[in-house]
Amino acid sequence: MIFNMFMAGRIAFGPGVSSLAGEKASALGGRRALLVTDRTMEKLGTAAKIISYIDAAGLSVVPFYDVEPEPSVETVDTATALAKSEGCDLVVGLGGGSCLDVAKAASVLLTNEGSAARYQGLGLVKNAGVPKIMIPTTAGTGSEVTFTAVLIRKSDGVKGGINGDQLYPDFSLLDPELTVTMPPSVTAATGMDALAHALEAYTSKQASPFSDMFAEEAISRIGRFLRVAVYNGSDIHARSEMMLAALYGGIALANAGVTACHALAYPLGSMFGIGHGQANALLLPYVAQFNAMALPEKFGAAAELLGGSFEEESLWDSASMCSALLHQLVADIALPSTLSELDPRITEDHFAAMAEKAMGVARPMANNPRTMNTDLCIEIYKEAM
Ligand SMILES: [Fe+2]
């Protein structure tokens, strides 16, 4: 048994903890904060609330509201230029994974010269960034505990992460109250992203006893509480359990990586603009079926964690039950279950190009429990059609 483990930064969890934003910003030595968020947070009044907390601690705030759903290198450059001209010395990210990723990237761009495009890759960032605080408003991405910022380059449409230890947040405030305004479709898609992180980390070739512990807790919570969070969004208990599950999924992902599902979902985003959570939700049951026989103990255990009960079934039956339970979950929370339903523009003619792009996402493909190649990717897309 050989493994490394990593826990990022410091975390405060619980209803109302976002009110600590000012206190934490001040403790990190900030005087002028760049708040990186989007128009939804502005409209909901969540941004104004966070600004008031930071104000009250004696810091000034420069808001940036222009983060788009699939954030770009150009957006990071614009936010960084604003922060530089305003003399900001701390960054606060507020929103879903897109806002957090832009905030994390801006924090390191403030101390590393040039465009964000220069740093897409692994370990290219040299200097520590300015201190950063992350306040997620969805329960899914795990961006609050990972060292990645995924950005698309508008110039050539290529999506790539800035990956480096400097991107880990200094503090994350996980406040389930901020997630109650999420509409059901977003709750469903982001919750499935969290489940994909947990199940993929659980079945990754990099899985360890440490990552397994977090993955198991995440899978069982999502099995119990995602439907409730979707259909009874104001249930703060279900929202808290989902936020905890997303955190655990993020820790599992940060330590064990993801597998073929995230890699196969990637071209759906870059070629058709499908949201990250929705793409992963759709593919997860198919990838689970494809992988089940390569790692039956883990998939059988995951099926049990998702609420399946087995007495007489063989190991093989319980392993493939995982996929059936995932299909059931996707249907219950009203997400599309086939590629043709997801987007009628997707046809079999695209599969070769999609498979090629997916195989290019090298690390997740290498982590997959069943050895992958382009033909097998096409097989999974066909199955999902
Ligand atoms: Fe994800």
CSV table of C-alpha atoms and ligand atoms in Angstrom, one decimal:
chain,number,residue,atom,x,y,z
A,1,MET,CA,0.0,0.0,0.0
A,2,ILE,CA,1.7,3.2,-1.2
A,3,PHE,CA,-0.1,6.5,-1.5
A,4,ASN,CA,0.2,10.3,-0.9
A,5,MET,CA,-2.5,12.4,0.6
A,6,PHE,CA,-3.3,16.0,0.4
A,7,MET,CA,-5.8,18.2,2.2
A,8,ALA,CA,-6.1,21.8,0.9
A,9,GLY,CA,-6.2,24.9,3.0
A,10,ARG,CA,-8.7,25.6,5.8
A,11,ILE,CA,-12.5,25.1,5.6
A,12,ALA,CA,-15.4,26.4,7.6
A,13,PHE,CA,-18.7,24.5,7.1
A,14,GLY,CA,-22.3,25.2,8.1
A,15,PRO,CA,-25.3,27.4,7.5
A,16,GLY,CA,-24.3,31.0,7.8
A,17,VAL,CA,-20.5,30.6,7.7
A,18,SER,CA,-20.3,32.9,4.6
A,19,SER,CA,-20.7,35.8,7.1
A,20,LEU,CA,-17.1,35.0,8.2
A,21,ALA,CA,-15.9,36.3,4.8
A,22,GLY,CA,-14.7,39.7,6.2
A,23,GLU,CA,-13.1,38.2,9.3
A,24,LYS,CA,-11.1,35.6,7.2
A,25,ALA,CA,-10.1,38.2,4.5
A,26,SER,CA,-8.8,40.4,7.2
A,27,ALA,CA,-6.9,37.5,9.0
A,28,LEU,CA,-5.2,36.7,5.6
A,29,GLY,CA,-3.9,40.3,5.6
A,30,GLY,CA,-6.1,41.6,2.8
A,31,ARG,CA,-7.0,45.3,2.5
A,32,ARG,CA,-8.6,45.5,-0.9
A,33,ALA,CA,-10.5,42.4,-2.2
A,34,LEU,CA,-11.3,41.4,-5.8
A,35,LEU,CA,-14.7,39.7,-5.7
A,36,VAL,CA,-15.0,37.3,-8.6
A,37,THR,CA,-18.6,36.3,-9.3
A,38,ASP,CA,-21.3,36.4,-12.0
A,39,ARG,CA,-24.5,38.2,-12.9
A,40,THR,CA,-26.7,35.5,-11.2
A,41,MET,CA,-25.0,36.2,-7.8
A,42,GLU,CA,-25.5,39.9,-8.5
A,43,LYS,CA,-29.2,39.5,-9.3
A,44,LEU,CA,-29.9,37.2,-6.3
A,45,GLY,CA,-28.3,39.7,-4.0
A,46,THR,CA,-25.8,37.1,-2.8
A,47,ALA,CA,-22.8,39.2,-4.0
A,48,ALA,CA,-24.1,42.3,-2.1
A,49,LYS,CA,-24.4,40.2,1.1
A,50,ILE,CA,-20.8,39.0,0.8
A,51,ILE,CA,-19.6,42.6,0.0
A,52,SER,CA,-21.3,43.8,3.1
A,53,TYR,CA,-19.5,41.2,5.3
A,54,ILE,CA,-16.1,42.2,3.8
A,55,ASP,CA,-16.9,45.9,4.1
A,56,ALA,CA,-17.8,45.4,7.8
A,57,ALA,CA,-14.3,44.0,8.4
A,58,GLY,CA,-12.7,47.2,7.1
A,59,LEU,CA,-11.6,46.0,3.7
A,60,SER,CA,-12.7,47.6,0.4
A,61,VAL,CA,-14.2,45.4,-2.4
A,62,VAL,CA,-13.8,45.6,-6.2
A,63,PRO,CA,-16.5,43.4,-7.7
A,64,PHE,CA,-16.1,41.6,-11.0
A,65,TYR,CA,-19.5,40.2,-12.3
A,66,ASP,CA,-18.5,38.9,-15.7
A,67,VAL,CA,-17.7,35.2,-15.3
A,68,GLU,CA,-19.4,33.2,-18.0
A,69,PRO,CA,-20.6,29.5,-17.7
A,70,GLU,CA,-17.6,28.0,-19.5
A,71,PRO,CA,-15.0,30.6,-18.3
A,72,SER,CA,-12.2,31.7,-20.7
A,73,VAL,CA,-8.6,32.6,-20.4
A,74,GLU,CA,-9.6,36.1,-21.6
A,75,THR,CA,-12.0,36.5,-18.7
A,76,VAL,CA,-9.2,35.7,-16.2
A,77,ASP,CA,-7.0,38.2,-18.0
A,78,THR,CA,-9.7,40.9,-17.8
A,79,ALA,CA,-10.4,40.2,-14.1
A,80,THR,CA,-6.6,40.3,-13.3
A,81,ALA,CA,-6.2,43.6,-15.2
A,82,LEU,CA,-9.0,45.1,-13.1
A,83,ALA,CA,-7.4,43.8,-9.9
A,84,LYS,CA,-4.0,45.2,-10.8
A,85,SER,CA,-5.4,48.7,-11.7
A,86,GLU,CA,-7.4,48.7,-8.5
A,87,GLY,CA,-4.5,47.5,-6.3
A,88,CYS,CA,-6.3,44.4,-5.0
A,89,ASP,CA,-4.2,42.2,-2.6
A,90,LEU,CA,-6.8,39.4,-2.0
A,91,VAL,CA,-9.3,37.4,-4.2
A,92,VAL,CA,-12.7,36.1,-3.1
A,93,GLY,CA,-14.5,33.7,-5.5
A,94,LEU,CA,-18.3,33.4,-5.1
A,95,GLY,CA,-20.5,31.2,-7.2
A,96,GLY,CA,-20.3,27.8,-9.0
A,97,GLY,CA,-17.1,26.2,-10.3
A,98,SER,CA,-16.7,28.7,-13.1
A,99,CYS,CA,-16.5,31.7,-10.6
A,100,LEU,CA,-14.2,29.8,-8.3
A,101,ASP,CA,-11.9,28.7,-11.1
A,102,VAL,CA,-11.5,32.3,-12.4
A,103,ALA,CA,-10.9,33.5,-8.9
A,104,LYS,CA,-8.2,30.9,-8.3
A,105,ALA,CA,-6.5,31.7,-11.6
A,106,ALA,CA,-6.7,35.5,-11.1
A,107,SER,CA,-5.0,35.1,-7.7
A,108,VAL,CA,-1.9,33.5,-9.3
A,109,LEU,CA,-2.0,35.8,-12.4
A,110,LEU,CA,-1.6,38.8,-10.0
A,111,THR,CA,1.9,37.5,-9.2
A,112,ASN,CA,2.9,35.7,-12.4
A,113,GLU,CA,3.5,37.8,-15.6
A,114,GLY,CA,1.5,37.4,-18.8
A,115,SER,CA,-1.8,35.9,-19.9
A,116,ALA,CA,-3.5,32.9,-18.2
A,117,ALA,CA,-2.9,31.0,-21.5
A,118,ARG,CA,0.8,30.7,-20.6
A,119,TYR,CA,0.0,28.7,-17.5
A,120,GLN,CA,-2.4,26.1,-18.9
A,121,GLY,CA,-0.7,22.8,-18.1
A,122,LEU,CA,0.8,21.2,-14.9
A,123,GLY,CA,3.3,23.0,-12.7
A,124,LEU,CA,3.9,26.1,-14.9
A,125,VAL,CA,2.9,28.6,-12.2
A,126,LYS,CA,6.1,29.8,-10.4
A,127,ASN,CA,5.1,32.3,-7.8
A,128,ALA,CA,2.6,32.0,-4.9
A,129,GLY,CA,-0.6,33.9,-5.7
A,130,VAL,CA,-2.3,36.5,-3.5
A,131,PRO,CA,-4.4,35.0,-0.7
A,132,LYS,CA,-7.8,33.6,-1.8
A,133,ILE,CA,-11.1,32.7,-0.2
A,134,MET,CA,-13.6,30.5,-2.0
A,135,ILE,CA,-17.4,30.6,-1.3
A,136,PRO,CA,-19.2,28.0,-3.4
A,137,THR,CA,-22.9,28.5,-4.1
A,138,THR,CA,-23.4,25.1,-5.8
A,139,ALA,CA,-22.8,21.6,-4.3
A,140,GLY,CA,-20.8,19.8,-7.0
A,141,THR,CA,-17.5,21.0,-8.5
A,142,GLY,CA,-15.2,20.6,-5.5
A,143,SER,CA,-13.2,23.5,-6.9
A,144,GLU,CA,-12.9,24.8,-3.3
A,145,VAL,CA,-10.4,21.9,-2.5
A,146,THR,CA,-8.7,21.3,-5.8
A,147,PHE,CA,-5.6,22.9,-7.4
A,148,THR,CA,-7.1,23.3,-10.9
A,149,ALA,CA,-8.7,26.1,-12.8
A,150,VAL,CA,-10.3,24.9,-16.1
A,151,LEU,CA,-10.3,27.6,-18.8
A,152,ILE,CA,-11.3,27.7,-22.5
A,153,ARG,CA,-9.1,29.7,-25.0
A,154,LYS,CA,-11.5,31.7,-27.1
A,155,SER,CA,-8.8,32.0,-29.9
A,156,ASP,CA,-8.8,28.2,-30.7
A,157,GLY,CA,-11.6,26.7,-28.5
A,158,VAL,CA,-9.1,24.5,-26.6
A,159,LYS,CA,-10.0,23.8,-23.0
A,160,GLY,CA,-7.2,23.3,-20.5
A,161,GLY,CA,-6.5,23.5,-16.8
A,162,ILE,CA,-4.0,25.6,-14.9
A,163,ASN,CA,-2.8,23.1,-12.4
A,164,GLY,CA,-0.5,23.9,-9.5
A,165,ASP,CA,-0.2,23.9,-5.7
A,166,GLN,CA,-0.4,27.7,-5.8
A,167,LEU,CA,-4.1,27.4,-6.8
A,168,TYR,CA,-5.3,25.7,-3.6
A,169,PRO,CA,-7.5,28.2,-1.7
A,170,ASP,CA,-6.3,29.5,1.6
A,171,PHE,CA,-9.8,29.4,3.0
A,172,SER,CA,-13.1,28.0,1.9
A,173,LEU,CA,-16.4,28.9,3.4
A,174,LEU,CA,-19.0,26.2,2.7
A,175,ASP,CA,-22.4,27.7,3.5
A,176,PRO,CA,-25.4,25.4,2.6
A,177,GLU,CA,-27.8,28.4,2.9
A,178,LEU,CA,-26.2,29.8,-0.3
A,179,THR,CA,-27.3,26.8,-2.3
A,180,VAL,CA,-31.0,27.0,-1.6
A,181,THR,CA,-31.6,29.4,-4.5
A,182,MET,CA,-30.1,26.9,-7.0
A,183,PRO,CA,-32.9,25.8,-9.4
A,184,PRO,CA,-33.7,22.0,-9.6
A,185,SER,CA,-31.9,21.5,-12.9
A,186,VAL,CA,-28.7,23.0,-11.6
A,187,THR,CA,-29.0,21.1,-8.3
A,188,ALA,CA,-29.4,17.9,-10.3
A,189,ALA,CA,-26.5,18.5,-12.7
A,190,THR,CA,-24.0,19.8,-10.1
A,191,GLY,CA,-25.0,17.0,-7.7
A,192,MET,CA,-24.3,14.4,-10.4
A,193,ASP,CA,-20.9,16.1,-11.0
A,194,ALA,CA,-20.1,15.5,-7.4
A,195,LEU,CA,-21.2,11.9,-7.7
A,196,ALA,CA,-19.0,11.4,-10.8
A,197,HIS,CA,-16.0,12.8,-8.8
A,198,ALA,CA,-16.6,10.4,-6.0
A,199,LEU,CA,-17.4,7.3,-8.1
A,200,GLU,CA,-14.5,7.9,-10.5
A,201,ALA,CA,-12.0,8.6,-7.7
A,202,TYR,CA,-13.3,5.4,-5.9
A,203,THR,CA,-12.7,3.3,-9.0
A,204,SER,CA,-9.5,5.2,-10.2
A,205,LYS,CA,-6.2,3.3,-10.5
A,206,GLN,CA,-4.9,6.0,-8.1
A,207,ALA,CA,-7.5,5.3,-5.4
A,208,SER,CA,-6.2,4.9,-1.9
A,209,PRO,CA,-7.7,4.0,1.5
A,210,PHE,CA,-7.7,7.7,2.2
A,211,SER,CA,-9.5,8.8,-1.0
A,212,ASP,CA,-11.9,5.8,-0.7
A,213,MET,CA,-13.1,6.9,2.7
A,214,PHE,CA,-14.2,10.3,1.3
A,215,ALA,CA,-15.6,8.7,-1.9
A,216,GLU,CA,-17.7,6.3,0.0
A,217,GLU,CA,-19.2,9.0,2.3
A,218,ALA,CA,-19.9,11.1,-0.8
A,219,ILE,CA,-21.6,8.3,-2.8
A,220,SER,CA,-23.9,7.3,0.1
A,221,ARG,CA,-24.9,10.9,0.9
A,222,ILE,CA,-25.7,11.7,-2.7
A,223,GLY,CA,-27.7,8.4,-3.0
A,224,ARG,CA,-29.8,9.5,0.0
A,225,PHE,CA,-30.1,13.3,-0.5
A,226,LEU,CA,-29.7,14.4,-4.1
A,227,ARG,CA,-33.4,13.7,-4.9
A,228,VAL,CA,-34.5,15.6,-1.8
A,229,ALA,CA,-32.3,18.6,-2.7
A,230,VAL,CA,-33.7,18.6,-6.2
A,231,TYR,CA,-37.4,18.4,-5.3
A,232,ASN,CA,-37.4,20.2,-1.9
A,233,GLY,CA,-34.7,22.8,-2.5
A,234,SER,CA,-35.4,24.7,0.8
A,235,ASP,CA,-34.6,21.6,2.9
A,236,ILE,CA,-31.4,22.8,4.6
A,237,HIS,CA,-30.6,19.4,5.9
A,238,ALA,CA,-30.5,17.9,2.4
A,239,ARG,CA,-28.6,21.0,1.1
A,240,SER,CA,-26.0,20.5,3.9
A,241,GLU,CA,-25.6,16.8,3.2
A,242,MET,CA,-25.1,17.6,-0.5
A,243,MET,CA,-22.6,20.3,0.2
A,244,LEU,CA,-20.7,17.9,2.4
A,245,ALA,CA,-20.9,15.2,-0.3
A,246,ALA,CA,-19.5,17.7,-2.9
A,247,LEU,CA,-16.6,18.6,-0.5
A,248,TYR,CA,-15.9,14.9,0.1
A,249,GLY,CA,-16.1,14.2,-3.6
A,250,GLY,CA,-13.6,17.1,-4.2
A,251,ILE,CA,-11.2,15.7,-1.6
A,252,ALA,CA,-11.4,12.2,-3.2
A,253,LEU,CA,-10.9,13.7,-6.7
A,254,ALA,CA,-7.9,15.8,-5.5
A,255,ASN,CA,-6.3,12.7,-4.2
A,256,ALA,CA,-7.2,10.0,-6.7
A,257,GLY,CA,-8.2,11.8,-9.9
A,258,VAL,CA,-11.1,11.1,-12.2
A,259,THR,CA,-11.4,8.5,-14.9
A,260,ALA,CA,-12.9,8.0,-18.4
A,261,CYS,CA,-16.3,9.6,-17.6
A,262,HIS,CA,-14.8,13.1,-17.1
A,263,ALA,CA,-12.6,12.5,-20.2
A,264,LEU,CA,-15.5,11.4,-22.4
A,265,ALA,CA,-17.6,14.4,-21.1
A,266,TYR,CA,-15.0,16.9,-22.1
A,267,PRO,CA,-15.7,17.0,-25.9
A,268,LEU,CA,-19.4,17.4,-25.2
A,269,GLY,CA,-18.5,20.7,-23.5
A,270,SER,CA,-15.8,21.8,-26.0
A,271,MET,CA,-17.7,20.8,-29.2
A,272,PHE,CA,-21.4,21.4,-28.2
A,273,GLY,CA,-21.3,23.7,-25.2
A,274,ILE,CA,-23.0,21.1,-22.9
A,275,GLY,CA,-22.6,22.0,-19.3
A,276,HIS,CA,-20.0,20.0,-17.3
A,277,GLY,CA,-22.4,18.5,-14.8
A,278,GLN,CA,-25.0,17.5,-17.4
A,279,ALA,CA,-22.4,15.9,-19.6
A,280,ASN,CA,-21.0,13.8,-16.7
A,281,ALA,CA,-24.4,12.9,-15.4
A,282,LEU,CA,-25.4,11.5,-18.8
A,283,LEU,CA,-22.3,9.4,-19.3
A,284,LEU,CA,-21.7,8.2,-15.7
A,285,PRO,CA,-24.2,5.2,-15.9
A,286,TYR,CA,-22.7,4.1,-19.2
A,287,VAL,CA,-19.1,4.3,-18.1
A,288,ALA,CA,-20.1,2.5,-14.8
A,289,GLN,CA,-21.5,-0.4,-16.9
A,290,PHE,CA,-18.4,-0.4,-19.2
A,291,ASN,CA,-16.0,-0.5,-16.2
A,292,ALA,CA,-18.0,-2.8,-13.9
A,293,MET,CA,-16.3,-6.1,-14.8
A,294,ALA,CA,-12.8,-4.6,-14.5
A,295,LEU,CA,-13.4,-3.7,-10.8
A,296,PRO,CA,-16.5,-5.6,-9.6
A,297,GLU,CA,-15.8,-5.3,-5.8
A,298,LYS,CA,-15.7,-1.5,-6.0
A,299,PHE,CA,-18.7,-1.2,-8.3
A,300,GLY,CA,-20.7,-3.7,-6.2
A,301,ALA,CA,-19.8,-1.6,-3.1
A,302,ALA,CA,-20.8,1.6,-4.8
A,303,ALA,CA,-24.2,0.0,-5.7
A,304,GLU,CA,-24.8,-0.7,-2.1
A,305,LEU,CA,-23.8,2.8,-1.1
A,306,LEU,CA,-26.3,4.1,-3.6
A,307,GLY,CA,-29.1,2.2,-1.8
A,308,GLY,CA,-29.1,-1.1,-3.6
A,309,SER,CA,-29.6,-4.1,-1.4
A,310,PHE,CA,-28.1,-7.5,-2.2
A,311,GLU,CA,-28.5,-10.8,-0.6
A,312,GLU,CA,-28.4,-13.6,-3.1
A,313,GLU,CA,-26.8,-11.7,-6.0
A,314,SER,CA,-23.4,-12.6,-7.3
A,315,LEU,CA,-20.5,-10.2,-7.3
A,316,TRP,CA,-21.1,-9.6,-11.0
A,317,ASP,CA,-24.7,-8.9,-10.6
A,318,SER,CA,-24.2,-6.4,-7.8
A,319,ALA,CA,-21.4,-4.7,-9.8
A,320,SER,CA,-23.6,-4.1,-12.8
A,321,MET,CA,-26.4,-3.0,-10.5
A,322,CYS,CA,-24.4,0.2,-9.9
A,323,SER,CA,-25.1,1.3,-13.5
A,324,ALA,CA,-28.8,0.5,-13.1
A,325,LEU,CA,-29.1,2.6,-9.9
A,326,LEU,CA,-27.3,5.5,-11.7
A,327,HIS,CA,-29.7,5.3,-14.6
A,328,GLN,CA,-32.6,5.3,-12.1
A,329,LEU,CA,-31.1,8.4,-10.3
A,330,VAL,CA,-30.6,10.3,-13.6
A,331,ALA,CA,-34.3,9.6,-14.5
A,332,ASP,CA,-35.6,10.5,-11.1
A,333,ILE,CA,-34.0,13.9,-11.1
A,334,ALA,CA,-35.2,14.6,-14.7
A,335,LEU,CA,-31.9,14.9,-16.5
A,336,PRO,CA,-31.5,13.7,-20.1
A,337,SER,CA,-30.4,10.0,-20.3
A,338,THR,CA,-29.3,9.7,-24.0
A,339,LEU,CA,-27.0,11.8,-26.2
A,340,SER,CA,-29.8,12.3,-28.8
A,341,GLU,CA,-32.1,13.6,-26.0
A,342,LEU,CA,-29.3,15.8,-24.7
A,343,ASP,CA,-28.6,17.6,-28.0
A,344,PRO,CA,-30.0,16.6,-31.4
A,345,ARG,CA,-26.9,18.1,-33.1
A,346,ILE,CA,-24.9,15.2,-31.8
A,347,THR,CA,-24.8,12.3,-34.4
A,348,GLU,CA,-22.7,9.2,-34.8
A,349,ASP,CA,-20.6,11.0,-37.4
A,350,HIS,CA,-19.1,13.1,-34.5
A,351,PHE,CA,-18.0,10.0,-32.4
A,352,ALA,CA,-14.6,9.6,-34.0
A,353,ALA,CA,-13.6,13.2,-33.4
A,354,MET,CA,-15.1,13.1,-29.9
A,355,ALA,CA,-13.2,9.9,-29.1
A,356,GLU,CA,-10.0,11.4,-30.3
A,357,LYS,CA,-10.5,14.4,-28.1
A,358,ALA,CA,-11.5,12.3,-25.1
A,359,MET,CA,-8.3,10.1,-25.4
A,360,GLY,CA,-6.3,13.4,-25.4
A,361,VAL,CA,-7.4,13.9,-21.8
A,362,ALA,CA,-4.6,11.6,-20.8
A,363,ARG,CA,-4.5,11.4,-17.0
A,364,PRO,CA,-8.1,10.5,-16.4
A,365,MET,CA,-7.9,8.0,-19.2
A,366,ALA,CA,-4.8,6.4,-17.6
A,367,ASN,CA,-6.7,6.3,-14.3
A,368,ASN,CA,-9.6,4.3,-15.7
A,369,PRO,CA,-9.9,0.8,-14.3
A,370,ARG,CA,-10.5,-0.7,-17.8
A,371,THR,CA,-7.8,0.1,-20.3
A,372,MET,CA,-9.1,2.6,-22.8
A,373,ASN,CA,-8.6,3.2,-26.5
A,374,THR,CA,-10.4,5.2,-29.2
A,375,ASP,CA,-12.6,2.3,-30.4
A,376,LEU,CA,-13.8,1.7,-26.8
A,377,CYS,CA,-14.7,5.4,-26.5
A,378,ILE,CA,-16.8,5.2,-29.6
A,379,GLU,CA,-18.5,2.1,-28.2
A,380,ILE,CA,-19.5,4.0,-25.1
A,381,TYR,CA,-20.8,7.0,-27.1
A,382,LYS,CA,-22.8,4.6,-29.2
A,383,GLU,CA,-24.2,2.9,-26.1
A,384,ALA,CA,-25.2,6.4,-24.8
A,385,MET,CA,-26.8,7.5,-28.1
B,1,FE,FE,-16.4,17.5,-12.5
